[in-house]
Amino acid sequence: MSIDIGLAKRGRQGYHFDDIAIVPSRRTRDPQEVSTHWQIDAYRFDLPIVAAPMDSVMSPETAIALGKFGGLGVLNLEGLWTRYEDPRPLLEEIARIEPAQVTPRLQQIYAEPIKAELITARLQEIRDAGVTVAGSLSPGHTKQFADAVVKAGVDLFVIRGTTVSAEHVSGNAEPLNLKEFIYELDVPVIVGGCATHQAALHLMRTGAAGVLVGFGGGATHTTRSVLGVAVPMASAVSDVAAARRDYLDESGGRYVHVIADGSIGRSGDLAKAFACGADAVMIGSPFARATDAPGQGFHWGAEAWHDDLPRGERVEIGTVGSLEQVLFGPSHVPDGTMNLVGALRRAMATTGYTDLKEFQRIEVVLG
């Protein structure tokens, strides 16, 4: 439904996760009978949870830990771990920088070049631990470092940006041809973000195994205030889920996974993302609150160190417990920042669903 903004403009009403609620059904289940497993391509996970490739969230150690817990950790291959042999002193420094100096100091720190040999070393470290290996590059660096990533033995290749389109047009440089790149690659690719039905449909046609849904959200983003661009996540996930359905028909049965990425800060948001049609969620701030996260109670993303137009910030979010407690509890806070998996299981059980595919059909209401 569109509404008049003024005489010359109409806009469609969009909804955030906070605007909707899940409706109980006529049946309930035992939480122990609920399955939260998720599979993309040949890779099966006990948890439908992907950690965002952010330096405050994922190090090789936390990616390994999350993998052993049943989720998927994605390492930022443009972050500190691939620019410095030992980034720990810099992580300590970032946690101590005075607020007024954060942005210029981040720009200085991240000016260090990315090193292909460190990409290889970090991914090999994760592989040696026996968990699924995933790394992320932005579209601008994908062609430059793709060979190093593939040769390192990555299982899932993530191309992630504030927004990623299948039709980037540039008069200055040859843009990444996603369809050609994915076709020639030997590993499944997850790509995004996107936030509309049409953009998602175009990304699905490139051959991507999954698409990330999100634009302008997230705890560290200032994209809305800097660029004026944002899409409420409940509407975005639902629109992209519709694109998944349409592409399934168009392609004769090829299923592309929808991964909600952004504005998922608490366990209730997690459940609502699945209710809107997500197959999995990519989360940052809940894991940044873990006592064993690299950010030490602070959280920031790639947008924060852009050398020309930063549209992100370092935020202090504190810590609540270990990564294991964030995932599985026990929780000692009532705000949904701990025991994410337990809360998801209970939401599914309370509404009578035992697997995530069924749970996508749950009724939601506004208000």
XYZ file of C-alpha atoms in Angstrom:
367
model
C 0.000 0.000 0.000
C 1.384 3.392 -0.961
C 0.532 6.677 0.693
C 0.807 10.296 -0.350
C 3.912 11.988 1.007
C 3.006 15.178 -0.840
C 1.422 16.179 -4.128
C 4.401 14.952 -6.153
C 5.466 11.839 -4.236
C 4.024 8.581 -3.041
C 5.751 6.069 -0.795
C 5.136 2.499 0.295
C 4.686 1.817 3.977
C 7.601 -0.185 5.378
C 7.830 -2.064 8.665
C 10.661 -2.664 11.117
C 10.911 -5.783 13.266
C 9.710 -3.657 16.193
C 6.495 -2.943 14.268
C 5.398 -6.580 14.053
C 4.660 -9.419 16.448
C 4.321 -13.182 15.981
C 0.877 -14.705 16.507
C 0.519 -17.985 18.453
C -1.269 -20.792 16.610
C -3.723 -23.406 17.880
C -0.904 -25.809 18.763
C 2.202 -25.741 20.968
C 5.289 -27.960 21.000
C 8.034 -29.035 23.348
C 11.103 -26.806 22.755
C 13.301 -29.923 22.814
C 11.491 -31.222 19.719
C 12.303 -28.112 17.675
C 14.974 -28.314 14.970
C 16.986 -25.209 14.137
C 19.191 -26.815 11.505
C 19.979 -25.036 8.247
C 21.683 -26.206 5.087
C 23.129 -24.174 2.221
C 24.631 -26.044 -0.701
C 26.526 -29.033 0.780
C 27.003 -27.392 4.196
C 24.684 -28.242 7.059
C 24.596 -26.293 10.334
C 22.859 -26.966 13.616
C 22.183 -23.240 13.979
C 20.772 -20.876 11.313
C 23.106 -18.176 12.596
C 25.915 -16.527 10.638
C 28.297 -14.127 12.367
C 28.797 -10.840 10.535
C 32.291 -10.308 9.065
C 33.255 -7.459 11.373
C 36.516 -7.068 13.288
C 34.682 -6.420 16.548
C 32.829 -9.726 16.138
C 34.973 -12.269 14.294
C 38.590 -13.301 14.704
C 39.882 -16.674 13.538
C 39.384 -17.897 17.120
C 35.754 -16.771 17.415
C 34.971 -18.089 13.918
C 36.299 -21.478 15.010
C 34.336 -21.351 18.270
C 31.086 -20.465 16.512
C 31.666 -23.232 13.976
C 32.094 -25.772 16.768
C 28.871 -24.541 18.372
C 27.033 -25.263 15.102
C 26.907 -21.847 13.443
C 28.949 -20.166 10.726
C 31.587 -17.523 11.380
C 32.547 -15.280 8.444
C 35.946 -13.610 8.651
C 36.326 -10.119 7.224
C 39.129 -10.568 4.689
C 39.620 -6.793 4.475
C 39.932 -6.347 8.217
C 42.725 -6.179 10.725
C 43.433 -9.903 10.549
C 44.514 -9.649 6.925
C 46.356 -6.328 7.242
C 48.507 -7.055 10.307
C 50.434 -10.106 11.525
C 49.196 -9.427 15.066
C 46.243 -7.041 15.296
C 45.626 -7.587 19.010
C 47.424 -4.394 20.139
C 45.339 -2.416 17.642
C 42.128 -3.983 18.926
C 43.190 -2.918 22.422
C 43.847 0.603 21.146
C 40.505 0.891 19.339
C 38.738 0.053 22.592
C 40.547 2.953 24.309
C 40.307 5.727 21.691
C 38.518 8.880 22.804
C 35.203 9.277 20.911
C 36.280 12.430 19.056
C 39.339 10.638 17.640
C 37.748 7.327 16.668
C 36.988 7.944 13.001
C 40.336 9.496 11.958
C 42.280 6.863 13.906
C 40.298 4.017 12.334
C 41.029 5.508 8.911
C 44.741 5.470 9.732
C 44.713 1.915 11.080
C 42.821 0.500 8.108
C 45.047 2.306 5.603
C 47.499 -0.599 5.946
C 47.274 -2.717 2.746
C 45.522 -6.083 2.690
C 48.010 -8.929 2.308
C 47.129 -12.009 0.267
C 49.431 -14.201 2.342
C 47.533 -13.257 5.503
C 44.231 -14.147 3.825
C 45.698 -17.596 3.171
C 47.057 -17.956 6.718
C 43.847 -16.904 8.489
C 41.568 -19.127 6.410
C 43.972 -22.044 6.818
C 43.836 -21.577 10.579
C 40.053 -21.945 10.490
C 40.248 -24.928 8.137
C 42.759 -26.689 10.390
C 40.203 -26.526 13.203
C 37.798 -28.652 11.168
C 34.912 -26.182 10.787
C 33.297 -24.700 7.677
C 35.454 -21.892 6.289
C 33.829 -18.622 5.166
C 35.418 -15.303 4.267
C 34.029 -11.993 3.084
C 35.219 -9.388 0.600
C 33.545 -6.216 -0.635
C 32.715 -5.998 -4.357
C 35.593 -3.541 -4.858
C 38.211 -6.033 -3.640
C 36.675 -9.272 -4.875
C 38.499 -9.525 -8.198
C 41.832 -8.571 -6.642
C 41.816 -11.181 -3.892
C 39.433 -13.889 -5.138
C 42.245 -16.214 -6.229
C 43.908 -16.031 -2.820
C 40.597 -16.789 -1.107
C 39.781 -19.787 -3.298
C 43.315 -21.199 -3.115
C 43.146 -20.947 0.668
C 40.291 -23.462 0.558
C 37.293 -21.339 1.477
C 34.009 -23.298 1.619
C 31.621 -20.348 1.317
C 32.589 -17.070 -0.382
C 30.713 -14.003 0.875
C 30.561 -10.784 -1.171
C 29.158 -8.179 1.204
C 28.702 -4.442 0.899
C 26.339 -1.754 2.100
C 24.484 -2.586 -1.070
C 25.460 -4.947 -3.876
C 23.748 -4.916 -7.264
C 23.911 -7.205 -10.245
C 24.048 -4.151 -12.514
C 26.744 -1.835 -11.179
C 27.575 0.768 -13.834
C 30.887 2.637 -13.802
C 32.633 4.889 -16.294
C 35.905 4.758 -14.342
C 36.622 1.056 -14.000
C 35.289 -2.276 -15.160
C 32.783 -3.396 -12.509
C 32.608 -6.880 -11.068
C 30.464 -9.075 -13.324
C 28.728 -11.102 -10.626
C 27.120 -13.635 -12.933
C 30.392 -14.377 -14.723
C 32.373 -14.415 -11.473
C 30.009 -16.811 -9.698
C 29.765 -19.095 -12.742
C 33.541 -19.473 -12.902
C 33.985 -19.993 -9.163
C 34.154 -23.490 -7.697
C 32.561 -22.558 -4.355
C 29.062 -21.328 -3.427
C 28.682 -17.558 -3.082
C 26.534 -15.527 -0.698
C 26.044 -11.953 -1.878
C 24.390 -8.783 -0.603
C 23.041 -6.555 0.767
C 19.829 -5.925 -1.018
C 16.456 -4.800 0.213
C 13.906 -4.995 -2.626
C 12.185 -7.707 -4.610
C 13.664 -6.611 -7.930
C 17.244 -6.206 -6.671
C 17.098 -9.599 -4.970
C 15.709 -11.274 -8.074
C 18.622 -9.933 -10.128
C 21.130 -11.185 -7.552
C 19.505 -14.613 -7.551
C 19.861 -14.779 -11.322
C 23.638 -14.435 -10.970
C 23.798 -17.934 -9.520
C 24.300 -16.940 -5.887
C 23.557 -19.630 -3.317
C 22.283 -17.032 -0.862
C 21.464 -13.334 -0.690
C 21.978 -11.018 2.267
C 19.022 -8.770 3.069
C 19.735 -5.442 4.677
C 20.521 -1.854 3.820
C 21.156 1.038 6.146
C 20.483 -0.873 9.347
C 22.672 -2.295 12.059
C 23.977 -0.955 15.330
C 27.087 0.678 13.836
C 25.620 2.124 10.635
C 24.927 5.809 10.086
C 23.935 5.178 6.456
C 20.467 6.587 6.976
C 21.694 9.862 8.416
C 24.659 10.219 6.008
C 23.109 9.006 2.741
C 19.420 9.127 3.605
C 19.071 5.497 2.531
C 17.496 2.709 4.615
C 14.803 0.044 4.300
C 12.885 -1.356 7.307
C 13.951 -4.956 7.783
C 10.595 -6.714 8.220
C 9.458 -5.389 4.848
C 12.843 -6.038 3.216
C 13.020 -9.682 4.326
C 9.442 -10.310 3.241
C 10.035 -8.729 -0.178
C 13.192 -10.779 -0.767
C 11.420 -13.949 0.385
C 8.843 -13.232 -2.314
C 11.691 -12.901 -4.832
C 12.972 -16.306 -3.685
C 9.547 -17.806 -4.411
C 9.337 -16.140 -7.814
C 12.861 -17.217 -8.744
C 12.088 -20.775 -7.647
C 9.312 -20.838 -10.257
C 11.344 -18.979 -12.867
C 14.377 -21.280 -12.556
C 12.451 -24.506 -12.400
C 13.241 -25.296 -8.793
C 16.498 -23.555 -7.816
C 16.254 -22.416 -4.199
C 18.273 -19.367 -3.109
C 18.654 -18.821 0.621
C 17.543 -15.556 2.181
C 19.797 -14.347 5.012
C 18.595 -11.383 7.075
C 21.550 -9.078 7.766
C 20.998 -6.057 9.987
C 18.773 -4.738 12.778
C 18.873 -8.078 14.605
C 20.009 -7.112 18.068
C 17.874 -9.322 20.281
C 16.378 -12.788 20.256
C 12.917 -11.477 19.367
C 14.325 -9.910 16.194
C 15.820 -13.293 15.329
C 12.433 -15.007 15.532
C 10.713 -12.228 13.576
C 13.290 -12.475 10.773
C 12.392 -16.141 10.275
C 8.692 -15.338 10.529
C 9.145 -12.851 7.661
C 10.756 -15.535 5.496
C 14.480 -15.686 6.284
C 16.341 -19.002 6.051
C 19.166 -17.774 8.297
C 20.304 -14.595 10.015
C 23.619 -12.745 9.984
C 24.183 -10.947 13.262
C 26.855 -8.645 14.616
C 26.023 -6.731 17.792
C 24.806 -9.738 19.856
C 28.165 -11.453 19.287
C 30.072 -8.211 19.843
C 28.607 -8.276 23.373
C 30.394 -11.549 24.103
C 33.253 -11.292 26.604
C 35.477 -13.256 24.199
C 34.676 -11.067 21.157
C 37.628 -9.155 19.638
C 35.955 -5.767 20.142
C 36.065 -5.944 23.969
C 32.626 -4.403 24.375
C 32.934 -2.081 21.362
C 31.450 -2.624 17.914
C 32.248 -1.147 14.495
C 31.955 -2.056 10.837
C 33.668 -1.387 7.527
C 31.661 1.783 6.950
C 33.348 3.398 9.960
C 36.777 3.625 8.339
C 35.835 4.706 4.807
C 38.569 7.154 3.796
C 36.231 9.575 2.016
C 32.708 9.279 3.433
C 32.480 7.326 6.694
C 28.921 6.273 7.453
C 29.445 4.103 10.476
C 30.735 4.519 13.990
C 32.380 2.684 16.831
C 29.738 2.133 19.481
C 30.168 0.945 23.040
C 27.689 -1.856 23.687
C 29.277 -3.542 26.691
C 29.487 -7.253 27.402
C 26.940 -9.699 28.787
C 28.635 -13.098 28.818
C 30.666 -15.560 26.787
C 29.886 -16.470 23.189
C 28.457 -19.752 24.446
C 26.163 -17.912 26.869
C 25.019 -15.498 24.159
C 24.037 -18.492 22.068
C 22.757 -20.984 24.623
C 22.500 -19.262 28.003
C 21.906 -19.406 30.799
C 20.771 -15.822 30.562
C 20.982 -13.440 33.501
C 19.394 -10.482 31.660
C 15.761 -10.151 30.520
C 16.393 -8.119 27.351
C 16.943 -10.835 24.731
C 20.703 -10.392 24.351
C 21.537 -13.857 25.731
C 20.413 -17.415 24.944
C 19.454 -16.535 21.373
C 19.002 -20.167 20.388
C 16.897 -20.999 23.422
C 14.611 -18.054 22.696
C 14.245 -19.069 19.037
C 13.378 -22.619 20.058
C 10.791 -21.372 22.526
C 9.243 -18.976 19.984
C 8.894 -21.850 17.510
C 7.549 -24.230 20.151
C 5.084 -21.666 21.520
C 3.618 -21.209 18.045
C 3.537 -24.942 17.250
C 6.352 -25.290 14.704
C 9.188 -27.807 14.761
C 11.326 -26.614 11.845
C 12.257 -23.282 10.319
C 10.651 -23.894 6.925
C 7.282 -24.338 8.625
C 7.903 -21.391 10.922
C 8.231 -19.090 7.891
C 4.453 -19.512 7.460
C 3.575 -18.159 10.905
C 1.073 -15.323 11.100
C 2.304 -11.888 12.134
C 0.433 -8.764 13.184
C 1.245 -5.057 13.318
C 1.469 -3.267 16.604
